[in-house]
Coordinates of C-alpha atoms and ligand atoms in Angstrom, one line a residue:
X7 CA 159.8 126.6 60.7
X8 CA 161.3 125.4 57.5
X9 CA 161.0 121.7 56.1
X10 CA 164.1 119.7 56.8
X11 CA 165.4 117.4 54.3
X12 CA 167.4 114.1 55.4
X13 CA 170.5 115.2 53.7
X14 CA 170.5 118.2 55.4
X15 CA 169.7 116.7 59.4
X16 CA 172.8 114.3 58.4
X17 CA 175.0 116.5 57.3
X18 CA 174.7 119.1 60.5
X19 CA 175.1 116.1 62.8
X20 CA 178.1 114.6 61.0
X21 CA 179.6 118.6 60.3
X22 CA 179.1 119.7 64.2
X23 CA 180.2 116.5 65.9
X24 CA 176.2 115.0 66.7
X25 CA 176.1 111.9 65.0
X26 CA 178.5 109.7 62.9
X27 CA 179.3 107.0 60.8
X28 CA 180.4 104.1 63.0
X29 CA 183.7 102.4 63.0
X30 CA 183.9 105.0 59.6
X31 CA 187.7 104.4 59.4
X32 CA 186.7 100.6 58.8
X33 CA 183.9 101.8 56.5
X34 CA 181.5 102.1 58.8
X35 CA 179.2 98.8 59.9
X36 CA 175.8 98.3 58.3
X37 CA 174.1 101.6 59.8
X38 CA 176.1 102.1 63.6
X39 CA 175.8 105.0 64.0
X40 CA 177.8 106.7 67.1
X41 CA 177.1 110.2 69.2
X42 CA 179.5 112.4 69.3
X43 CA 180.5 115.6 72.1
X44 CA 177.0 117.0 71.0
X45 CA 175.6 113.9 70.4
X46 CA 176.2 112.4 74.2
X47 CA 174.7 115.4 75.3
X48 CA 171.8 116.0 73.7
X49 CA 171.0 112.3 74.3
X50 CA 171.5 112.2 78.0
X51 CA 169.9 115.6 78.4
X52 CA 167.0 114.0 76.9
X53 CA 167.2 110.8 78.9
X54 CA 167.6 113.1 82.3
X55 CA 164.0 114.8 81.0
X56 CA 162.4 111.3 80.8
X57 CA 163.7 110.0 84.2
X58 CA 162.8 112.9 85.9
X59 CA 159.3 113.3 84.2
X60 CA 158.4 109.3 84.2
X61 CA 160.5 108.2 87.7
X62 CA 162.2 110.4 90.3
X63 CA 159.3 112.7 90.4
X64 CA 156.5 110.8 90.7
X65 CA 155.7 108.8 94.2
X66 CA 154.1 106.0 92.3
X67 CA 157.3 105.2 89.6
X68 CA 160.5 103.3 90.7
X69 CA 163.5 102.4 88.3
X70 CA 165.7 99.5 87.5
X71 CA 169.0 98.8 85.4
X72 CA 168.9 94.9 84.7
X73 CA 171.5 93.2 82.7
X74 CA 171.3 93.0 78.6
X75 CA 171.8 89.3 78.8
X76 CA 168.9 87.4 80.5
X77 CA 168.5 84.5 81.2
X78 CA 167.2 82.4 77.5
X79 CA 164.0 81.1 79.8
X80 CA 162.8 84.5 79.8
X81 CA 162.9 84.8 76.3
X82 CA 160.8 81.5 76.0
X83 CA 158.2 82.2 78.4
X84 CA 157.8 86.0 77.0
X85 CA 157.2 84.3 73.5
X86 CA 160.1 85.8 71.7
X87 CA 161.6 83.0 70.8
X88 CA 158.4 81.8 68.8
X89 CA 157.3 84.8 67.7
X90 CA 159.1 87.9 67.5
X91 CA 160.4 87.3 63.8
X92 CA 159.8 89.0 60.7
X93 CA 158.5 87.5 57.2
X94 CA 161.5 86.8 54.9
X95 CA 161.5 86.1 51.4
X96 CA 165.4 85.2 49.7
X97 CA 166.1 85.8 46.5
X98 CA 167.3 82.1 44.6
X99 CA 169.5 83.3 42.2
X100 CA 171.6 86.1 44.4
X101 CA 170.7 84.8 47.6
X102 CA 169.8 88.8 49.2
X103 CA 166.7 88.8 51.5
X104 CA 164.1 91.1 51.6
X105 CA 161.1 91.2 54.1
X106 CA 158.5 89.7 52.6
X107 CA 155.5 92.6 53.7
X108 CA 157.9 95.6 52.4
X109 CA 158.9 94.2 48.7
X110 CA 156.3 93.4 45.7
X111 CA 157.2 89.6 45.2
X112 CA 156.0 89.2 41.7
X113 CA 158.6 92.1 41.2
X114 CA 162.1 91.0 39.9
X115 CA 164.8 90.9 42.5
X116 CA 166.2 95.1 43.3
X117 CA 169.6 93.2 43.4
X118 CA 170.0 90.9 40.7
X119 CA 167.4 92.0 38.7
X120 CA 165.8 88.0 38.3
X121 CA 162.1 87.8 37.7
X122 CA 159.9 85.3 39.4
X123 CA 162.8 84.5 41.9
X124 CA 161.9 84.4 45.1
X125 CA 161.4 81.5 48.1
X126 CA 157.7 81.5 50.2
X127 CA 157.9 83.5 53.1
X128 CA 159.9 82.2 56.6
X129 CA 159.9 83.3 59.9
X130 CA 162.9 85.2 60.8
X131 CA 164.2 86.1 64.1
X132 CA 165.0 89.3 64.8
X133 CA 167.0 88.2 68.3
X134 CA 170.6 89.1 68.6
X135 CA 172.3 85.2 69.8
X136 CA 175.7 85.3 71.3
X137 CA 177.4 82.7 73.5
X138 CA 178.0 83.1 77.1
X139 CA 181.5 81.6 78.2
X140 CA 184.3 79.3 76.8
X141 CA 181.7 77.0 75.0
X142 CA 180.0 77.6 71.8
X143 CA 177.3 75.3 71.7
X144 CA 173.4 75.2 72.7
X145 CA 174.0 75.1 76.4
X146 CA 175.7 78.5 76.5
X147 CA 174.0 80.1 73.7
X148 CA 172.0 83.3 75.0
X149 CA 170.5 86.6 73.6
X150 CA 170.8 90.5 73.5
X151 CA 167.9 91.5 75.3
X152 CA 165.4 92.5 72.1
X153 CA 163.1 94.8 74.7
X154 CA 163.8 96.5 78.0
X155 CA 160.6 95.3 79.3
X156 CA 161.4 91.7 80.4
X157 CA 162.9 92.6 83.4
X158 CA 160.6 94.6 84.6
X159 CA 158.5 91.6 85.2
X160 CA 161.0 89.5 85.9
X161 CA 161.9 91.6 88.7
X162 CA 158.5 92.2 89.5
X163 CA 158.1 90.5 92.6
X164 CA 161.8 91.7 94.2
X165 CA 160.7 95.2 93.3
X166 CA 156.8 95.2 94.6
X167 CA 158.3 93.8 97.8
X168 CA 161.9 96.2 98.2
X169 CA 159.8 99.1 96.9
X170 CA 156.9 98.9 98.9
X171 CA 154.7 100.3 96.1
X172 CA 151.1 99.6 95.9
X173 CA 148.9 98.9 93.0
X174 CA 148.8 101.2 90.3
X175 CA 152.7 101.8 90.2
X176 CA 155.2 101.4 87.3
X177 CA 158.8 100.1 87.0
X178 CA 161.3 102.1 84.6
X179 CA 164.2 101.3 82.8
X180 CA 165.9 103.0 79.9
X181 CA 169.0 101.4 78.5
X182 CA 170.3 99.9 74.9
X183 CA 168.6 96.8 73.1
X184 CA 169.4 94.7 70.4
X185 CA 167.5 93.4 67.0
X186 CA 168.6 92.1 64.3
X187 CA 166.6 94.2 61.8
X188 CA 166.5 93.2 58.2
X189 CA 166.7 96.7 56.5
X190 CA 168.0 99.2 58.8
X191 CA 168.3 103.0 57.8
X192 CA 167.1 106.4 57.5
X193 CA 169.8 107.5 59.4
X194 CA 169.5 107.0 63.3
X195 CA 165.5 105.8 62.6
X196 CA 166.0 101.8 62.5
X197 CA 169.4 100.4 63.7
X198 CA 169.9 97.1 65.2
X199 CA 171.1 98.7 68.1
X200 CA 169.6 101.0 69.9
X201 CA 168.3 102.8 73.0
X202 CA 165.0 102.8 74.4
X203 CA 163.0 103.9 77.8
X204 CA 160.1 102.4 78.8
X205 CA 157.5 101.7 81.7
X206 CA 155.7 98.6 82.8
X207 CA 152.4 100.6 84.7
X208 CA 150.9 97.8 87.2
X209 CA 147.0 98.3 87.5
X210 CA 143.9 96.4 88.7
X211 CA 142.8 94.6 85.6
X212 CA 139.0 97.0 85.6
X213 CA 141.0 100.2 85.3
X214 CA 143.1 99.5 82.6
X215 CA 141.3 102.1 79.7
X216 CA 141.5 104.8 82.2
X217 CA 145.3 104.3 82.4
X218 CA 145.5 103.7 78.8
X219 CA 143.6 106.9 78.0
X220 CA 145.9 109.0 80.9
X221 CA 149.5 107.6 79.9
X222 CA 148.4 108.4 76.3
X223 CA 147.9 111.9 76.8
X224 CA 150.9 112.0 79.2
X225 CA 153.3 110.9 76.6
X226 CA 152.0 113.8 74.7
X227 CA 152.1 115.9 77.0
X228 CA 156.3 114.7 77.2
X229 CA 156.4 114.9 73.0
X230 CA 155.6 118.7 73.6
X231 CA 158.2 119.5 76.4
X232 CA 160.8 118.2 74.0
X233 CA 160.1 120.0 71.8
X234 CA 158.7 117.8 69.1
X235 CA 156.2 119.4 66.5
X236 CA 152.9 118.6 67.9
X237 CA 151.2 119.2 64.5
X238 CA 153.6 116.0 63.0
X239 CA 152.1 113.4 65.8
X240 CA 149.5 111.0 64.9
X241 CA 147.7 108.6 66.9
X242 CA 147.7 105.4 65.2
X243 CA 144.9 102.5 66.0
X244 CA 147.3 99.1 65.3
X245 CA 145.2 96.6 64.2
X246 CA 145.0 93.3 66.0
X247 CA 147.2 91.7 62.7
X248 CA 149.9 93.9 63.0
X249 CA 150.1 94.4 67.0
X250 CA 153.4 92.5 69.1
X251 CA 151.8 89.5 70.0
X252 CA 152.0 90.5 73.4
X253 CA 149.5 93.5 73.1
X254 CA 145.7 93.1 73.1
X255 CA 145.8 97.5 72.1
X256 CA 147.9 99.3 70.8
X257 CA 148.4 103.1 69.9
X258 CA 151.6 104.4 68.1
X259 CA 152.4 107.9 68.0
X260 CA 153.6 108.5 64.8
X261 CA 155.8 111.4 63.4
X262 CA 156.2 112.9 59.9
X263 CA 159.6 112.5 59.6
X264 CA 161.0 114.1 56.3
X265 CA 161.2 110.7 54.7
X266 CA 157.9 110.0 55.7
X267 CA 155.2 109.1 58.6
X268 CA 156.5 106.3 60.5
X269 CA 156.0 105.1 64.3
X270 CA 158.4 107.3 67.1
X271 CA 156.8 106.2 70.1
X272 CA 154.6 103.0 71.6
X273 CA 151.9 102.8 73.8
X274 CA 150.6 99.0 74.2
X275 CA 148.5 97.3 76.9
X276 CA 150.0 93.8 77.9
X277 CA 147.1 92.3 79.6
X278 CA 148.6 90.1 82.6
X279 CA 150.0 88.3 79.1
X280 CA 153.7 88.7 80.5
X281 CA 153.3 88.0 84.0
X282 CA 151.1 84.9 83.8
X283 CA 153.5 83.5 81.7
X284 CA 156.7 84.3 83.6
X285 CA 154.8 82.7 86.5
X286 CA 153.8 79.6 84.5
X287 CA 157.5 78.8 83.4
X288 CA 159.3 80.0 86.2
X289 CA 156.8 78.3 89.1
X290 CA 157.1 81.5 90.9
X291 CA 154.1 83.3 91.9
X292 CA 153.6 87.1 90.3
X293 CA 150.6 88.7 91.9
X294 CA 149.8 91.6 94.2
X295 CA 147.3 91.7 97.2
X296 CA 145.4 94.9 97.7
X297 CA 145.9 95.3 101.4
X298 CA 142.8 97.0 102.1
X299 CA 140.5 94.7 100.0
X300 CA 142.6 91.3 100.3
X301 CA 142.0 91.0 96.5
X302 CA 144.7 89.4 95.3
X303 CA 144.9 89.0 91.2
X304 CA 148.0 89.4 88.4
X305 CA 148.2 93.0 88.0
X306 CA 147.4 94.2 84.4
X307 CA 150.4 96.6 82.1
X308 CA 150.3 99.5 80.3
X309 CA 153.4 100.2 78.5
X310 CA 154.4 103.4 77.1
X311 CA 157.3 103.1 75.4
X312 CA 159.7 105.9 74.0
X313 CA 162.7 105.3 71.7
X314 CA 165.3 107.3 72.4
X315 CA 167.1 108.0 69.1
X316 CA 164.0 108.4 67.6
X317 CA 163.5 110.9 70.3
X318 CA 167.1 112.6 68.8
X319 CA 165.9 112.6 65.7
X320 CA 162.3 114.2 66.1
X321 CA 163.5 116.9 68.5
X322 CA 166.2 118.0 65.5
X323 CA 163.9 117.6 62.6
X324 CA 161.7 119.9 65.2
X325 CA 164.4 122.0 66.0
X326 CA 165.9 122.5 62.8
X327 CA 165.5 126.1 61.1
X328 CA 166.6 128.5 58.3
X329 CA 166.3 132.8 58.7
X330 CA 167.2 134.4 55.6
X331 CA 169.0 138.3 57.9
X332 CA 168.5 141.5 56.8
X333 CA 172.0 141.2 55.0
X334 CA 170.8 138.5 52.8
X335 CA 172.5 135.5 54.2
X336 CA 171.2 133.0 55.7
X337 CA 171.0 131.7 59.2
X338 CA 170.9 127.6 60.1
X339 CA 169.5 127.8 64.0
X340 CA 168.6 125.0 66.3
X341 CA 165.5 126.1 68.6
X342 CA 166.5 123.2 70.9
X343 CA 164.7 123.6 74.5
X344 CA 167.1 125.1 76.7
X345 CA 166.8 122.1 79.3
X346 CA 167.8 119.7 76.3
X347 CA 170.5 122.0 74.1
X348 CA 173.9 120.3 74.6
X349 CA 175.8 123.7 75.4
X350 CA 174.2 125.8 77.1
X351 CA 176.2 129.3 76.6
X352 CA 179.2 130.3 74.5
X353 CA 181.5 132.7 76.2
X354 CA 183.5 134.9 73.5
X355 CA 185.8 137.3 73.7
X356 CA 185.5 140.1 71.1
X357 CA 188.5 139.5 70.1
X358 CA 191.3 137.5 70.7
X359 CA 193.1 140.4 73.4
X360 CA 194.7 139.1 76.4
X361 CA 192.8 141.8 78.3
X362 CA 189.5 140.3 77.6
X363 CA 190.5 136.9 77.4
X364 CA 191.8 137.6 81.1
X365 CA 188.1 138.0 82.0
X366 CA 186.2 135.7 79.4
X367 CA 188.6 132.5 80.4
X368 CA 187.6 132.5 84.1
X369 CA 183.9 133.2 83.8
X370 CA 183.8 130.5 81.4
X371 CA 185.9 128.0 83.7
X372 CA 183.4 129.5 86.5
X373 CA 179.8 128.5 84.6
X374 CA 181.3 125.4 83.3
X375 CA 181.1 124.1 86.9
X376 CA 177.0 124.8 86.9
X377 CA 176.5 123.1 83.5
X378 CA 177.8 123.0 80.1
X379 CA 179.4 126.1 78.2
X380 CA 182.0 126.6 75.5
X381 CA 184.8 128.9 75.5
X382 CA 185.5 130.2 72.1
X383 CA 188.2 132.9 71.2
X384 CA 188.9 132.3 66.9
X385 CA 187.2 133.4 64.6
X386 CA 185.1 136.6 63.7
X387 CA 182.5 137.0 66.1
X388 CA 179.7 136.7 63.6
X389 CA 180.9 133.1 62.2
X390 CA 181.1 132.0 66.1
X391 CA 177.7 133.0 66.5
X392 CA 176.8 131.2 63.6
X393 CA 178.5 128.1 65.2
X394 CA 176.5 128.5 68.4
X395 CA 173.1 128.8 66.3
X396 CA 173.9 125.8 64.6
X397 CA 174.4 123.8 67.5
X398 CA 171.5 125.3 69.8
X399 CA 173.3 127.0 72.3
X400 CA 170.5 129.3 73.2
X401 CA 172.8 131.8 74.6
X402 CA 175.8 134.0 73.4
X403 CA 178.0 135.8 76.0
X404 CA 180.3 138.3 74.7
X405 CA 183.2 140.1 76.4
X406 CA 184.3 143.3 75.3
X407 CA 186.3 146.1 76.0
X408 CA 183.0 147.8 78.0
X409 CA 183.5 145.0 80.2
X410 CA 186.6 145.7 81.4
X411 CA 184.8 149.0 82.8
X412 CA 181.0 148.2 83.7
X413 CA 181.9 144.7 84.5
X414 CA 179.3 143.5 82.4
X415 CA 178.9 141.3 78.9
X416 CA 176.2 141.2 76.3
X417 CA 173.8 138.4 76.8
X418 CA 172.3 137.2 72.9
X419 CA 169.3 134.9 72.6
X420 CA 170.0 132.3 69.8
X421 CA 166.0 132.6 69.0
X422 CA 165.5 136.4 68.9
X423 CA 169.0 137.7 68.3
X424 CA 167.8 140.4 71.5
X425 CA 171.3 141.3 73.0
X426 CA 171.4 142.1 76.9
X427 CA 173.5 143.9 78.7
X428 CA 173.8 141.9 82.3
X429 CA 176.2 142.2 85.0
X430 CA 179.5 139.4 85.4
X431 CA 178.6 138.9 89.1
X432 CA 174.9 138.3 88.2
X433 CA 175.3 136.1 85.3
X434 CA 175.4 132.7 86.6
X435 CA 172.1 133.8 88.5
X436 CA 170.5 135.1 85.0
X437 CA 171.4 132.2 83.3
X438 CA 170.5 129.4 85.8
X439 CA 166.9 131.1 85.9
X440 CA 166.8 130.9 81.9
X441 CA 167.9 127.8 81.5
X442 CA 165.9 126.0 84.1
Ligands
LIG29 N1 158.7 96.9 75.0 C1 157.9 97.4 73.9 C2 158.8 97.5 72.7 O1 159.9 97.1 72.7 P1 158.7 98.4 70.2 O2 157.6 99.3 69.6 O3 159.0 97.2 69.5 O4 158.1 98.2 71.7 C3 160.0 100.3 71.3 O5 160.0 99.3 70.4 C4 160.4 101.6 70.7 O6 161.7 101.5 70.2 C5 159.6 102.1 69.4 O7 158.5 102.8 69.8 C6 160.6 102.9 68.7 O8 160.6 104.2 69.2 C7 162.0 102.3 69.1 N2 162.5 101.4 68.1 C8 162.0 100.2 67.7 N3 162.8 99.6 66.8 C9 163.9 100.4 66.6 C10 165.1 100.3 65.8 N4 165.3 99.3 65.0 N5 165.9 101.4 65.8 C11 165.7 102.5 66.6 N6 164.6 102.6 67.4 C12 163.7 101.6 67.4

């Protein structure tokens, strides 16, 4: 697999309709970034893995989908509103801010270019703050929900008790969140807002290293069936310093992206830290009693957590690759897992003949009900296999004039370039079975 630069992940999503520029016509909005017909996709696809994998089949999961805007008491008994800020330094003769932990403050200011410029460090919230209804003032003012999490122990009592689940079980959500990062970038890496699934796992507070130790190697387990490069993920020890302060352990899973190693995934104990405190300032009580025992304690959390553009962006980093062919030229392919590829077969007609298209149209209208396909009759056949490669369809389907005799078409494989001869009326079959 070759080495992917930025530039070069940027430009394919932008080129094929992945990822863009935000509001672009406006001049885009300090790093949005929005997914295109590719993009939606690949994302969902993705998100459809993780639900299926982490929720529907497993007998000791359930999911929510809480609102974005929570009530600000939540926020205050979670400790956000105290706590989840970054260090800030500002700059006192241009007035830009930097955080304080990623510049050299006895540097001069990257902006202005002033030496010996900057304020002492202040505590800067990354919450989103909006106002809820006709009044803009502190009774009404409210925030974008900064984790997923919250609700899931808000909720934790209406769920225990609807659900019927018993001690250890987990509560899922995955849905959009909202920070107000200081220096967002590298592409789709750091935005302030984003999407994110995670799990709240529910255990007796003596088992919790055991779960720890299982959910770790589960969400490797899930890095490999996307696809990721297993040989770019690191297990990271966080030290107590720089853990969320509701963690007592923490282990990222770091990736080598191509601008560097940086966190993609979470996995972070919570103690009965969330819980206890949800209890405390909402007077309501949070605990589970074993029904065979009669033990009755605050349940302890693991949390695995798995950001889902990060997700995007690992799994095309992973996927991304250059063949130089036997003619010399070279050939951009994305290895995407079937199961995740946005398209997942192109149906082309040799050539642009209302005898094969007579054939090609309604086979493509008839696998587009089973899942997605593209119909595409321009161009040489060559540059819209090149197309396909480049966008990860991982299967070619070409009508020709044999067809119109042996009712068949040639299957290609985007990976090994094999062409297949299979029947029309087994095709859907073939594919299904390939696909998965
Ligand atoms: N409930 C735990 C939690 O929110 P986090 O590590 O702060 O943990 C969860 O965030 C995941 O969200 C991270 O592991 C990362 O994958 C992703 N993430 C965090 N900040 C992000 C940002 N600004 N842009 C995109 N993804 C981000």
């Amino acid at each position: 697999m070759a080495d992917v630069s930025m530039d070069t992940i940027v430009n394919l999503a932008k080129r094929r309709g992945f990822i863009f520029p935000g509001s672009e016509i406006y001049g885009g909005l300090a790093n949005s970034w929005d997914y295109g017909p590719l993009g939606v996709e690949l994302k969902n696809n993705i998100k459809q893995a993780w639900w299926k994998k982490f929720v529907t089949s497993r007998l000791d999961m359930v999911g929510i989908d809480s609102a974005l805007i929570m009530n600000p008491k939540v926020w205050e008994a979670s400790g956000h509103i105290a706590t989840f800020s970054d260090p800030l330094v500002e700059c006192k003769n241009c007035h830009e801010r930097y955080r304080a932990d990623q510049i050299d403050t006895s540097a001069p200011c990257q902006k202005c270019g002033e030496k010996n410029t900057f304020t002492d460090p202040a505590a800067f919230n990354l919450m989103l703050k909006t106002y809820l209804g006709p009044k803009e003032d502190a009774t009404a003012k409210v925030y974008l929900r900064p984790e997923t999490a919250q609700a899931m122990f808000v909720d934790f009592a209406q769920v225990l008790a609807t659900s019927r689940k018993r001690v250890p079980f987990g509560i899922a959500q995955a849905g959009k969140m909202f920070r107000n990062e200081i220096t967002p970038g590298n592409f789709i890496f750091r935005q302030r807002e984003f999407d994110v699934m995670e799990l709240e796992y529910f255990v007796h507070p003596s088992q919790w290293e055991q779960h720890f130790t299982t959910w770790l190697a589960t969400m490797h387990e899930w890095i490999s069936e996307c696809g990721i490069q297993t040989e770019k993920t690191h297990d990271l020890e966080v030290s107590e310093e720089d853990r969320a302060h509701y963690s007592s352990r923490t282990v990222d899973i770091e990736f080598d992206y191509p601008f560097g190693r940086k966190e993609l995934y979470g996995l972070a104990y919570r103690s009965d830290f969330d819980l206890k405190n949800h209890s405390e300032h909402s007077g309501k009580e949070l605990t589970y009693t074993d029904p065979s025992t009669n033990e009755k304690y605050t349940p302890h959390v693991i949390e695995p957590t798995f950001g889902l553009d990060r997700t995007v962006l690992a799994v095309l980093v992973s996927a991304y690759d250059e063949e130089v062919g036997k003619d010399g030229e070279t050939r951009v392919v994305l290895r995407l897992k079937p199961h995740l590829a946005p398209i997942k077969a192109a149906i082309l007609p040799l050539m642009k003949k209302e005898e094969l298209v007579a054939v090609a149209r309604p086979l493509a209208e008839q696998l587009a009900a089973q899942f997605p396909v593209e119909y595409d009759e321009t161009q040489s056949i060559g540059k819209r296999y090149r197309r396909q490669d480049e966008i990860g369809t991982p299967y070619c389907i070409t009508v020709d004039y044999d067809s119109l005799e042996d009712k068949a078409v040639t299957v290609r494989d985007r990976d090994t370039m094999v062409q297949e001869r299979i029947s029309i009326e087994k095709l859907p079959e073939y594919l299904r079975g390939k696909i998965g």
